[in-house]
Amino acid sequence: MLWDELKSLDSQNPVLKKVGADSGNFPKARHVMPMGSQEKAADPEQFFAWAKKHSYDEYLVEYKLDGASLELQYENGNLVRAVTRGDGTIGDDITVNAKKMRGVLQMLKGENSSSFTGGVRGEVIMTHSTHKKFFSDKANCRNAANGLMKRKDGEGAEHLELICYDALSTDGKNPFSDEEEKIEWLVKNGFTTVPLYIAKNPEDVVNYRAEIMEKRASLEYDIDGLVVKERAIDFADASRARPERQIAFKFSLEEAVSVVREVEWSESGATYTPVAIFDPVELAGTTVRRASLANPETLRKLGVKIGSHVVVVKRGEIIPKIERVVKENLSSQNESSAQKEIEFPKKCASCGTALSDTPARLYCPNKNCPKRILHQIFKWIECADIRDLGDATVNELFAAKKINSISSIYDLTEEILAPFFLDEKSIAEKKESLAAKKVLASIKLHSRLSLAQFVAGFDIEGIGEVMVQKIVDGGYDTLEKILSANSEDIEKIYGFAEISAENFVAGVSENSEEMRSLVEKKIIVIEAAAGGALAGKSFCFTGELSTMKRAEAESLVKKSGGAVKSSVTKDLSFLVTNDTQSGSGKNAKAAKFGIPIINEEEFLAMLK
């Protein structure tokens, strides 16, 4: 991540071309072939961007070994020295140690190879079985291999192995004409080599990468990506400190390949969301078994089936996501034939109405669906911040048919509520319910809402308070303006696209009668945000506050005309935390964007 950030800030920075340096324990030697670092792609998007500039008839793909580079130098077919990568030009001469390693040939075996003078490049690796048997105290195979290959006494070098992938004749008489022939020549001479795959196009490379990601754990040695190059050997490009015509297509620690075993349908209000359940994989330090497929359109575009091999990603996000399906021809025939189509629910589990299957969502279209109404009531209570009306009480009131809409919340009386808080004896004795009084007071206290709170409370699919605020900021700052807007108007607002705009307009239209009724009867008063102490400013809270809960602070912001954000974005006005020197992710991101980080005392002062 740091490398990519530096590259975006200063693409010519010398650090990007620097390789490193060796210890002073061995004599130095100059390389006979360049050993610079490669251009890197961390994900398919970056690879496709590179491939767009480097269009080849075919792409030769090899494993990128995760070990330590070594160059074997030969004169007339005989090994004269073995040199580490060093700074890319000069490295350590570790010939004595290298001769103990498996895969290091002291004499070339191939036909007509006795005249070869030049270099052979490979990677010194330690196998997983060797690491487990002899060096389990070391963090990983790479660290163990690096330490052993440079031991002054050479002890343990016999546990290492060299796998080769490059060669160059220094007298200009190369016994091969292209990259494929180069690998064949290495094999004929007795070297252990990396597998070679010939891809037809960039998409083929990406699919092959996904396949290797899946096989990676079963390999006997570590690889951290693929090397992609053209068939022709480009000596001029290879001599650069950082070759441009080949690229290291890295694996991400936040990507894994798994197999979909089933799909569950998560029900939230009217919407049915597909959730894939797959074989457990490790992603960014956590075990992941499930990921949302978002909606029917996403599911169909991806082509996910039961039994599909899928790439799961978690790039800095908390929620995992299925990014793509590995092509079936890369899986075994048996697995491909065993795949099954995903079965979609046909009827609403609550009211039995036939579900509407649109590209954006699978949902119950029945406005009077009990589950849909209950979900909307909960959404309203959340947006209006009526905290004393708890979930259990709402469920009981709904089951007893005492509430059946947003408006019915405001018809509640102490007489209706009391039985839900008092036992039969207390009711018979006509005792007052303090809990019922508290709930009514809370409902009355939260009858003045911002326009964004009011509209978001109607539970329109995919539209929360932040999205409604964008509409308000876009000039639709009264209820009548929002009710009169069409999807083309909303689509022009930042953050909206065709589907989200259509969802919003349809949702507003469906609830317009109740919206108008609540306002016209003055059950709800919509407050204008303009003029508040925090008007035009946005706040994000992190960590604990001393004088209030975070929800209370957020409520104060809204009442003062400001906006609340759950994460740090470039347009955030202030990050509020009592640990302003913390190294947390939010603090670091705010510092990066130049966003002021203030404490609770400073925040309260702004309210005044």
Coordinates of N, CA, C and O in Angstrom, one line a residue, residues 263-267 272-275 296 299 342-345 362:
V263 N -26.9 -20.9 -1.1 CA -27.2 -19.5 -1.1 C -28.4 -19.4 -0.2 O -29.5 -20.0 -0.3
E264 N -28.3 -18.5 0.8 CA -29.4 -18.2 1.7 C -30.0 -16.9 1.2 O -29.3 -16.0 0.6
W265 N -31.3 -16.7 1.6 CA -32.0 -15.4 1.2 C -32.3 -14.6 2.5 O -33.1 -15.0 3.3
S266 N -31.5 -13.6 2.7 CA -31.7 -12.7 3.9 C -32.9 -11.8 3.6 O -33.0 -11.1 2.6
E267 N -33.8 -11.8 4.6 CA -35.1 -11.0 4.4 C -34.9 -9.7 5.3 O -34.8 -9.8 6.5
Y272 N -35.4 -9.3 -0.4 CA -34.8 -10.6 -0.3 C -33.4 -10.5 -0.9 O -33.2 -10.3 -2.1
T273 N -32.3 -10.6 -0.1 CA -31.0 -10.5 -0.6 C -30.2 -11.8 -0.5 O -30.2 -12.5 0.5
P274 N -29.6 -12.2 -1.7 CA -28.9 -13.5 -1.7 C -27.6 -13.4 -1.0 O -26.8 -12.4 -1.2
V275 N -27.3 -14.4 -0.2 CA -26.0 -14.5 0.6 C -25.4 -15.8 0.3 O -26.0 -16.9 0.5
P296 N -30.4 -9.6 -7.4 CA -30.4 -10.5 -8.5 C -29.5 -10.2 -9.7 O -29.0 -11.0 -10.4
L299 N -26.0 -11.1 -8.9 CA -25.8 -12.6 -9.0 C -25.8 -13.1 -10.4 O -25.0 -14.0 -10.7
I342 N -29.0 -21.4 -8.9 CA -29.5 -21.0 -7.6 C -31.0 -20.8 -7.7 O -31.5 -20.2 -8.6
E343 N -31.7 -21.3 -6.7 CA -33.2 -21.2 -6.7 C -33.6 -19.9 -6.0 O -33.2 -19.6 -4.9
F344 N -34.5 -19.2 -6.7 CA -35.0 -17.9 -6.2 C -36.3 -18.2 -5.5 O -37.1 -19.0 -5.9
P345 N -36.5 -17.5 -4.3 CA -37.8 -17.6 -3.7 C -38.9 -17.0 -4.6 O -38.6 -16.0 -5.3
L362 N -35.0 -8.2 -5.4 CA -36.1 -9.2 -5.3 C -36.9 -8.8 -4.0 O -36.4 -8.8 -2.9

